[in-house]
C-alpha cells in the first residue's frame, strides 16, 4: 500500500471510530481514558475540561498515545497513534469541534473551561480489516 492510500485508510478509520483510548504520562506511568475523537484529515482533536488531570499531565510530558478501532460499533481496523499533544492555540477549533453532546459538560463553545487538545501524530500503526499491518511516519 502506498503512502497516500495508507493516509486515506487511516483518515477513514478516524472518521468511522468516534471514540478512542487516550493515554498520557502521569508520574512516569501511562494513564488511559476513553474520549470522543474529532479529526480533520490527520489533524486529531479531543475536547476536555481545562481543569482535568490530563491537561496538567500534558504540561509535564506532551507525549501521548491513542488507540481506536475494533470495538463494537466501530470499524474493524485498528489504529495506534503516537504523538505529542497540547491545548490548542487555535480558538476557531472550539466552534468547529462543538456539538450538542458536549452540553453535558460545558455551557457552550465559549465556556472558559472548554478546551481542545491538538494531537500531532509522529507514528501511526494501521492494521486493516485484512489484518495487514502498515506504518505511517511523519
JSON list of N, CA, C and O in Angstrom, two decimals, residues 67-112:
[
{"chain": "A", "resi": 67, "resn": "UNK", "atom": "N", "xyz": [-5.51, 4.82, 20.82]},
{"chain": "A", "resi": 67, "resn": "UNK", "atom": "CA", "xyz": [-5.84, 3.51, 20.28]},
{"chain": "A", "resi": 67, "resn": "UNK", "atom": "C", "xyz": [-7.32, 3.55, 19.91]},
{"chain": "A", "resi": 67, "resn": "UNK", "atom": "O", "xyz": [-8.15, 3.96, 20.73]},
{"chain": "A", "resi": 68, "resn": "UNK", "atom": "N", "xyz": [-7.64, 3.16, 18.67]},
{"chain": "A", "resi": 68, "resn": "UNK", "atom": "CA", "xyz": [-9.03, 3.16, 18.26]},
{"chain": "A", "resi": 68, "resn": "UNK", "atom": "C", "xyz": [-9.29, 2.04, 17.28]},
{"chain": "A", "resi": 68, "resn": "UNK", "atom": "O", "xyz": [-8.39, 1.48, 16.69]},
{"chain": "A", "resi": 69, "resn": "UNK", "atom": "N", "xyz": [-10.57, 1.74, 17.15]},
{"chain": "A", "resi": 69, "resn": "UNK", "atom": "CA", "xyz": [-11.00, 0.71, 16.22]},
{"chain": "A", "resi": 69, "resn": "UNK", "atom": "C", "xyz": [-11.33, -0.58, 16.94]},
{"chain": "A", "resi": 69, "resn": "UNK", "atom": "O", "xyz": [-11.14, -0.73, 18.13]},
{"chain": "A", "resi": 70, "resn": "UNK", "atom": "N", "xyz": [-11.88, -1.46, 16.22]},
{"chain": "A", "resi": 70, "resn": "UNK", "atom": "CA", "xyz": [-12.20, -2.82, 16.60]},
{"chain": "A", "resi": 70, "resn": "UNK", "atom": "C", "xyz": [-13.32, -2.97, 17.63]},
{"chain": "A", "resi": 70, "resn": "UNK", "atom": "O", "xyz": [-13.88, -4.02, 17.77]},
{"chain": "A", "resi": 71, "resn": "UNK", "atom": "N", "xyz": [-13.68, -1.91, 18.36]},
{"chain": "A", "resi": 71, "resn": "UNK", "atom": "CA", "xyz": [-14.73, -2.05, 19.36]},
{"chain": "A", "resi": 71, "resn": "UNK", "atom": "C", "xyz": [-16.09, -2.16, 18.69]},
{"chain": "A", "resi": 71, "resn": "UNK", "atom": "O", "xyz": [-16.26, -1.84, 17.52]},
{"chain": "A", "resi": 72, "resn": "UNK", "atom": "N", "xyz": [-17.08, -2.59, 19.46]},
{"chain": "A", "resi": 72, "resn": "UNK", "atom": "CA", "xyz": [-18.44, -2.70, 18.93]},
{"chain": "A", "resi": 72, "resn": "UNK", "atom": "C", "xyz": [-18.90, -1.35, 18.43]},
{"chain": "A", "resi": 72, "resn": "UNK", "atom": "O", "xyz": [-18.71, -0.34, 19.08]},
{"chain": "A", "resi": 73, "resn": "UNK", "atom": "N", "xyz": [-19.49, -1.32, 17.27]},
{"chain": "A", "resi": 73, "resn": "UNK", "atom": "CA", "xyz": [-19.97, -0.09, 16.70]},
{"chain": "A", "resi": 73, "resn": "UNK", "atom": "C", "xyz": [-18.94, 0.64, 15.85]},
{"chain": "A", "resi": 73, "resn": "UNK", "atom": "O", "xyz": [-19.27, 1.52, 15.08]},
{"chain": "A", "resi": 74, "resn": "UNK", "atom": "N", "xyz": [-17.69, 0.29, 15.99]},
{"chain": "A", "resi": 74, "resn": "UNK", "atom": "CA", "xyz": [-16.63, 0.92, 15.20]},
{"chain": "A", "resi": 74, "resn": "UNK", "atom": "C", "xyz": [-16.27, 0.06, 14.02]},
{"chain": "A", "resi": 74, "resn": "UNK", "atom": "O", "xyz": [-16.90, -0.96, 13.74]},
{"chain": "A", "resi": 75, "resn": "UNK", "atom": "N", "xyz": [-15.25, 0.48, 13.32]},
{"chain": "A", "resi": 75, "resn": "UNK", "atom": "CA", "xyz": [-14.77, -0.33, 12.19]},
{"chain": "A", "resi": 75, "resn": "UNK", "atom": "C", "xyz": [-13.93, -1.47, 12.75]},
{"chain": "A", "resi": 75, "resn": "UNK", "atom": "O", "xyz": [-13.63, -1.51, 13.93]},
{"chain": "A", "resi": 76, "resn": "UNK", "atom": "N", "xyz": [-13.54, -2.37, 11.93]},
{"chain": "A", "resi": 76, "resn": "UNK", "atom": "CA", "xyz": [-12.73, -3.50, 12.39]},
{"chain": "A", "resi": 76, "resn": "UNK", "atom": "C", "xyz": [-11.24, -3.26, 12.17]},
{"chain": "A", "resi": 76, "resn": "UNK", "atom": "O", "xyz": [-10.43, -4.14, 12.35]},
{"chain": "A", "resi": 77, "resn": "UNK", "atom": "N", "xyz": [-10.89, -2.05, 11.78]},
{"chain": "A", "resi": 77, "resn": "UNK", "atom": "CA", "xyz": [-9.48, -1.70, 11.68]},
{"chain": "A", "resi": 77, "resn": "UNK", "atom": "C", "xyz": [-8.96, -1.36, 13.08]},
{"chain": "A", "resi": 77, "resn": "UNK", "atom": "O", "xyz": [-9.75, -1.05, 13.97]},
{"chain": "A", "resi": 78, "resn": "UNK", "atom": "N", "xyz": [-7.65, -1.38, 13.25]},
{"chain": "A", "resi": 78, "resn": "UNK", "atom": "CA", "xyz": [-7.04, -0.95, 14.49]},
{"chain": "A", "resi": 78, "resn": "UNK", "atom": "C", "xyz": [-6.02, 0.14, 14.13]},
{"chain": "A", "resi": 78, "resn": "UNK", "atom": "O", "xyz": [-5.21, -0.04, 13.22]},
{"chain": "A", "resi": 79, "resn": "UNK", "atom": "N", "xyz": [-6.11, 1.26, 14.85]},
{"chain": "A", "resi": 79, "resn": "UNK", "atom": "CA", "xyz": [-5.20, 2.37, 14.62]},
{"chain": "A", "resi": 79, "resn": "UNK", "atom": "C", "xyz": [-4.53, 2.72, 15.94]},
{"chain": "A", "resi": 79, "resn": "UNK", "atom": "O", "xyz": [-5.21, 2.99, 16.93]},
{"chain": "A", "resi": 80, "resn": "UNK", "atom": "N", "xyz": [-3.20, 2.69, 15.95]},
{"chain": "A", "resi": 80, "resn": "UNK", "atom": "CA", "xyz": [-2.42, 3.06, 17.12]},
{"chain": "A", "resi": 80, "resn": "UNK", "atom": "C", "xyz": [-1.62, 4.30, 16.74]},
{"chain": "A", "resi": 80, "resn": "UNK", "atom": "O", "xyz": [-0.86, 4.28, 15.78]},
{"chain": "A", "resi": 81, "resn": "UNK", "atom": "N", "xyz": [-1.79, 5.36, 17.51]},
{"chain": "A", "resi": 81, "resn": "UNK", "atom": "CA", "xyz": [-1.17, 6.64, 17.18]},
{"chain": "A", "resi": 81, "resn": "UNK", "atom": "C", "xyz": [-0.24, 7.07, 18.30]},
{"chain": "A", "resi": 81, "resn": "UNK", "atom": "O", "xyz": [-0.62, 7.07, 19.48]},
{"chain": "A", "resi": 82, "resn": "UNK", "atom": "N", "xyz": [0.98, 7.42, 17.94]},
{"chain": "A", "resi": 82, "resn": "UNK", "atom": "CA", "xyz": [1.94, 8.04, 18.86]},
{"chain": "A", "resi": 82, "resn": "UNK", "atom": "C", "xyz": [2.13, 9.46, 18.42]},
{"chain": "A", "resi": 82, "resn": "UNK", "atom": "O", "xyz": [2.18, 9.74, 17.22]},
{"chain": "A", "resi": 83, "resn": "UNK", "atom": "N", "xyz": [2.24, 10.38, 19.38]},
{"chain": "A", "resi": 83, "resn": "UNK", "atom": "CA", "xyz": [2.46, 11.76, 19.01]},
{"chain": "A", "resi": 83, "resn": "UNK", "atom": "C", "xyz": [2.61, 12.64, 20.22]},
{"chain": "A", "resi": 83, "resn": "UNK", "atom": "O", "xyz": [2.85, 12.17, 21.33]},
{"chain": "A", "resi": 84, "resn": "UNK", "atom": "N", "xyz": [2.46, 13.93, 19.98]},
{"chain": "A", "resi": 84, "resn": "UNK", "atom": "CA", "xyz": [2.50, 14.91, 21.05]},
{"chain": "A", "resi": 84, "resn": "UNK", "atom": "C", "xyz": [1.18, 15.65, 21.07]},
{"chain": "A", "resi": 84, "resn": "UNK", "atom": "O", "xyz": [0.44, 15.67, 20.09]},
{"chain": "A", "resi": 85, "resn": "UNK", "atom": "N", "xyz": [0.90, 16.28, 22.20]},
{"chain": "A", "resi": 85, "resn": "UNK", "atom": "CA", "xyz": [-0.39, 16.94, 22.38]},
{"chain": "A", "resi": 85, "resn": "UNK", "atom": "C", "xyz": [-0.21, 18.22, 23.17]},
{"chain": "A", "resi": 85, "resn": "UNK", "atom": "O", "xyz": [0.62, 18.30, 24.07]},
{"chain": "A", "resi": 86, "resn": "UNK", "atom": "N", "xyz": [-1.02, 19.21, 22.80]},
{"chain": "A", "resi": 86, "resn": "UNK", "atom": "CA", "xyz": [-1.05, 20.46, 23.55]},
{"chain": "A", "resi": 86, "resn": "UNK", "atom": "C", "xyz": [-2.46, 21.04, 23.49]},
{"chain": "A", "resi": 86, "resn": "UNK", "atom": "O", "xyz": [-3.24, 20.70, 22.60]},
{"chain": "A", "resi": 87, "resn": "UNK", "atom": "N", "xyz": [-2.76, 21.90, 24.45]},
{"chain": "A", "resi": 87, "resn": "UNK", "atom": "CA", "xyz": [-4.01, 22.64, 24.38]},
{"chain": "A", "resi": 87, "resn": "UNK", "atom": "C", "xyz": [-3.86, 23.59, 23.19]},
{"chain": "A", "resi": 87, "resn": "UNK", "atom": "O", "xyz": [-2.89, 24.33, 23.10]},
{"chain": "A", "resi": 88, "resn": "UNK", "atom": "N", "xyz": [-4.81, 23.53, 22.27]},
{"chain": "A", "resi": 88, "resn": "UNK", "atom": "CA", "xyz": [-4.68, 24.28, 21.03]},
{"chain": "A", "resi": 88, "resn": "UNK", "atom": "C", "xyz": [-4.68, 25.79, 21.26]},
{"chain": "A", "resi": 88, "resn": "UNK", "atom": "O", "xyz": [-5.32, 26.28, 22.18]},
{"chain": "A", "resi": 89, "resn": "UNK", "atom": "N", "xyz": [-3.97, 26.47, 20.42]},
{"chain": "A", "resi": 89, "resn": "UNK", "atom": "CA", "xyz": [-3.98, 27.93, 20.42]},
{"chain": "A", "resi": 89, "resn": "UNK", "atom": "C", "xyz": [-4.95, 28.44, 19.36]},
{"chain": "A", "resi": 89, "resn": "UNK", "atom": "O", "xyz": [-5.21, 29.62, 19.26]},
{"chain": "A", "resi": 90, "resn": "UNK", "atom": "N", "xyz": [-5.52, 27.53, 18.57]},
{"chain": "A", "resi": 90, "resn": "UNK", "atom": "CA", "xyz": [-6.47, 27.87, 17.52]},
{"chain": "A", "resi": 90, "resn": "UNK", "atom": "C", "xyz": [-7.88, 27.95, 18.13]},
{"chain": "A", "resi": 90, "resn": "UNK", "atom": "O", "xyz": [-8.55, 26.94, 18.28]},
{"chain": "A", "resi": 91, "resn": "UNK", "atom": "N", "xyz": [-8.31, 29.14, 18.47]},
{"chain": "A", "resi": 91, "resn": "UNK", "atom": "CA", "xyz": [-9.61, 29.33, 19.11]},
{"chain": "A", "resi": 91, "resn": "UNK", "atom": "C", "xyz": [-10.78, 28.90, 18.21]},
{"chain": "A", "resi": 91, "resn": "UNK", "atom": "O", "xyz": [-11.84, 28.55, 18.69]},
{"chain": "A", "resi": 92, "resn": "UNK", "atom": "N", "xyz": [-10.58, 28.93, 16.89]},
{"chain": "A", "resi": 92, "resn": "UNK", "atom": "CA", "xyz": [-11.63, 28.52, 15.96]},
{"chain": "A", "resi": 92, "resn": "UNK", "atom": "C", "xyz": [-12.01, 27.06, 16.10]},
{"chain": "A", "resi": 92, "resn": "UNK", "atom": "O", "xyz": [-13.13, 26.66, 15.77]},
{"chain": "A", "resi": 93, "resn": "UNK", "atom": "N", "xyz": [-11.09, 26.24, 16.62]},
{"chain": "A", "resi": 93, "resn": "UNK", "atom": "CA", "xyz": [-11.38, 24.81, 16.80]},
{"chain": "A", "resi": 93, "resn": "UNK", "atom": "C", "xyz": [-12.47, 24.58, 17.85]},
{"chain": "A", "resi": 93, "resn": "UNK", "atom": "O", "xyz": [-13.18, 23.58, 17.79]},
{"chain": "A", "resi": 94, "resn": "UNK", "atom": "N", "xyz": [-12.60, 25.49, 18.80]},
{"chain": "A", "resi": 94, "resn": "UNK", "atom": "CA", "xyz": [-13.64, 25.33, 19.82]},
{"chain": "A", "resi": 94, "resn": "UNK", "atom": "C", "xyz": [-15.02, 25.31, 19.16]},
{"chain": "A", "resi": 94, "resn": "UNK", "atom": "O", "xyz": [-15.87, 24.50, 19.51]},
{"chain": "A", "resi": 95, "resn": "UNK", "atom": "N", "xyz": [-15.24, 26.20, 18.21]},
{"chain": "A", "resi": 95, "resn": "UNK", "atom": "CA", "xyz": [-16.50, 26.24, 17.47]},
{"chain": "A", "resi": 95, "resn": "UNK", "atom": "C", "xyz": [-16.63, 25.04, 16.54]},
{"chain": "A", "resi": 95, "resn": "UNK", "atom": "O", "xyz": [-17.68, 24.42, 16.42]},
{"chain": "A", "resi": 96, "resn": "UNK", "atom": "N", "xyz": [-15.54, 24.71, 15.86]},
{"chain": "A", "resi": 96, "resn": "UNK", "atom": "CA", "xyz": [-15.54, 23.62, 14.87]},
{"chain": "A", "resi": 96, "resn": "UNK", "atom": "C", "xyz": [-15.86, 22.27, 15.52]},
{"chain": "A", "resi": 96, "resn": "UNK", "atom": "O", "xyz": [-16.61, 21.47, 14.96]},
{"chain": "A", "resi": 97, "resn": "UNK", "atom": "N", "xyz": [-15.31, 22.02, 16.69]},
{"chain": "A", "resi": 97, "resn": "UNK", "atom": "CA", "xyz": [-15.48, 20.73, 17.37]},
{"chain": "A", "resi": 97, "resn": "UNK", "atom": "C", "xyz": [-16.80, 20.67, 18.15]},
{"chain": "A", "resi": 97, "resn": "UNK", "atom": "O", "xyz": [-17.36, 19.60, 18.35]},
{"chain": "A", "resi": 98, "resn": "UNK", "atom": "N", "xyz": [-17.32, 21.82, 18.56]},
{"chain": "A", "resi": 98, "resn": "UNK", "atom": "CA", "xyz": [-18.51, 21.85, 19.41]},
{"chain": "A", "resi": 98, "resn": "UNK", "atom": "C", "xyz": [-19.68, 21.08, 18.81]},
{"chain": "A", "resi": 98, "resn": "UNK", "atom": "O", "xyz": [-19.95, 21.18, 17.61]},
{"chain": "A", "resi": 99, "resn": "UNK", "atom": "N", "xyz": [-20.37, 20.31, 19.65]},
{"chain": "A", "resi": 99, "resn": "UNK", "atom": "CA", "xyz": [-21.62, 19.65, 19.26]},
{"chain": "A", "resi": 99, "resn": "UNK", "atom": "C", "xyz": [-22.49, 19.52, 20.50]},
{"chain": "A", "resi": 99, "resn": "UNK", "atom": "O", "xyz": [-22.03, 19.72, 21.63]},
{"chain": "A", "resi": 100, "resn": "UNK", "atom": "N", "xyz": [-23.75, 19.21, 20.29]},
{"chain": "A", "resi": 100, "resn": "UNK", "atom": "CA", "xyz": [-24.71, 19.17, 21.40]},
{"chain": "A", "resi": 100, "resn": "UNK", "atom": "C", "xyz": [-24.37, 18.16, 22.49]},
{"chain": "A", "resi": 100, "resn": "UNK", "atom": "O", "xyz": [-24.77, 18.33, 23.64]},
{"chain": "A", "resi": 101, "resn": "UNK", "atom": "N", "xyz": [-23.65, 17.12, 22.15]},
{"chain": "A", "resi": 101, "resn": "UNK", "atom": "CA", "xyz": [-23.27, 16.12, 23.17]},
{"chain": "A", "resi": 101, "resn": "UNK", "atom": "C", "xyz": [-22.36, 16.72, 24.23]},
{"chain": "A", "resi": 101, "resn": "UNK", "atom": "O", "xyz": [-22.32, 16.24, 25.37]},
{"chain": "A", "resi": 102, "resn": "UNK", "atom": "N", "xyz": [-21.64, 17.78, 23.89]},
{"chain": "A", "resi": 102, "resn": "UNK", "atom": "CA", "xyz": [-20.74, 18.42, 24.85]},
{"chain": "A", "resi": 102, "resn": "UNK", "atom": "C", "xyz": [-21.48, 19.28, 25.88]},
{"chain": "A", "resi": 102, "resn": "UNK", "atom": "O", "xyz": [-20.90, 19.69, 26.88]},
{"chain": "A", "resi": 103, "resn": "UNK", "atom": "N", "xyz": [-22.79, 19.51, 25.65]},
{"chain": "A", "resi": 103, "resn": "UNK", "atom": "CA", "xyz": [-23.59, 20.31, 26.59]},
{"chain": "A", "resi": 103, "resn": "UNK", "atom": "C", "xyz": [-23.66, 19.66, 27.98]},
{"chain": "A", "resi": 103, "resn": "UNK", "atom": "O", "xyz": [-23.93, 20.33, 28.96]},
{"chain": "A", "resi": 104, "resn": "UNK", "atom": "N", "xyz": [-23.44, 18.37, 28.05]},
{"chain": "A", "resi": 104, "resn": "UNK", "atom": "CA", "xyz": [-23.46, 17.67, 29.34]},
{"chain": "A", "resi": 104, "resn": "UNK", "atom": "C", "xyz": [-22.32, 18.14, 30.25]},
{"chain": "A", "resi": 104, "resn": "UNK", "atom": "O", "xyz": [-22.41, 18.02, 31.47]},
{"chain": "A", "resi": 105, "resn": "UNK", "atom": "N", "xyz": [-21.26, 18.70, 29.65]},
{"chain": "A", "resi": 105, "resn": "UNK", "atom": "CA", "xyz": [-20.08, 19.10, 30.43]},
{"chain": "A", "resi": 105, "resn": "UNK", "atom": "C", "xyz": [-19.79, 20.60, 30.38]},
{"chain": "A", "resi": 105, "resn": "UNK", "atom": "O", "xyz": [-19.10, 21.11, 31.25]},
{"chain": "A", "resi": 106, "resn": "UNK", "atom": "N", "xyz": [-20.28, 21.27, 29.34]},
{"chain": "A", "resi": 106, "resn": "UNK", "atom": "CA", "xyz": [-19.92, 22.68, 29.14]},
{"chain": "A", "resi": 106, "resn": "UNK", "atom": "C", "xyz": [-21.15, 23.51, 28.81]},
{"chain": "A", "resi": 106, "resn": "UNK", "atom": "O", "xyz": [-22.12, 23.01, 28.25]},
{"chain": "A", "resi": 107, "resn": "UNK", "atom": "N", "xyz": [-21.07, 24.81, 29.12]},
{"chain": "A", "resi": 107, "resn": "UNK", "atom": "CA", "xyz": [-22.17, 25.73, 28.84]},
{"chain": "A", "resi": 107, "resn": "UNK", "atom": "C", "xyz": [-22.28, 26.08, 27.36]},
{"chain": "A", "resi": 107, "resn": "UNK", "atom": "O", "xyz": [-23.31, 26.55, 26.91]},
{"chain": "A", "resi": 108, "resn": "UNK", "atom": "N", "xyz": [-21.24, 25.89, 26.62]},
{"chain": "A", "resi": 108, "resn": "UNK", "atom": "CA", "xyz": [-21.23, 26.22, 25.20]},
{"chain": "A", "resi": 108, "resn": "UNK", "atom": "C", "xyz": [-19.80, 26.36, 24.72]},
{"chain": "A", "resi": 108, "resn": "UNK", "atom": "O", "xyz": [-18.85, 26.22, 25.50]},
{"chain": "A", "resi": 109, "resn": "UNK", "atom": "N", "xyz": [-19.62, 26.66, 23.45]},
{"chain": "A", "resi": 109, "resn": "UNK", "atom": "CA", "xyz": [-18.26, 26.74, 22.90]},
{"chain": "A", "resi": 109, "resn": "UNK", "atom": "C", "xyz": [-17.42, 27.87, 23.49]},
{"chain": "A", "resi": 109, "resn": "UNK", "atom": "O", "xyz": [-16.21, 27.87, 23.35]},
{"chain": "A", "resi": 110, "resn": "UNK", "atom": "N", "xyz": [-18.06, 28.80, 24.20]},
{"chain": "A", "resi": 110, "resn": "UNK", "atom": "CA", "xyz": [-17.30, 29.89, 24.82]},
{"chain": "A", "resi": 110, "resn": "UNK", "atom": "C", "xyz": [-17.05, 29.66, 26.31]},
{"chain": "A", "resi": 110, "resn": "UNK", "atom": "O", "xyz": [-16.50, 30.53, 26.99]},
{"chain": "A", "resi": 111, "resn": "UNK", "atom": "N", "xyz": [-17.47, 28.50, 26.82]},
{"chain": "A", "resi": 111, "resn": "UNK", "atom": "CA", "xyz": [-17.21, 28.16, 28.22]},
{"chain": "A", "resi": 111, "resn": "UNK", "atom": "C", "xyz": [-15.69, 28.21, 28.43]},
{"chain": "A", "resi": 111, "resn": "UNK", "atom": "O", "xyz": [-14.93, 27.57, 27.71]},
{"chain": "A", "resi": 112, "resn": "UNK", "atom": "N", "xyz": [-15.22, 28.96, 29.43]},
{"chain": "A", "resi": 112, "resn": "UNK", "atom": "CA", "xyz": [-13.76, 29.10, 29.63]},
{"chain": "A", "resi": 112, "resn": "UNK", "atom": "C", "xyz": [-13.06, 27.79, 30.00]},
{"chain": "A", "resi": 112, "resn": "UNK", "atom": "O", "xyz": [-11.85, 27.67, 29.83]}
]
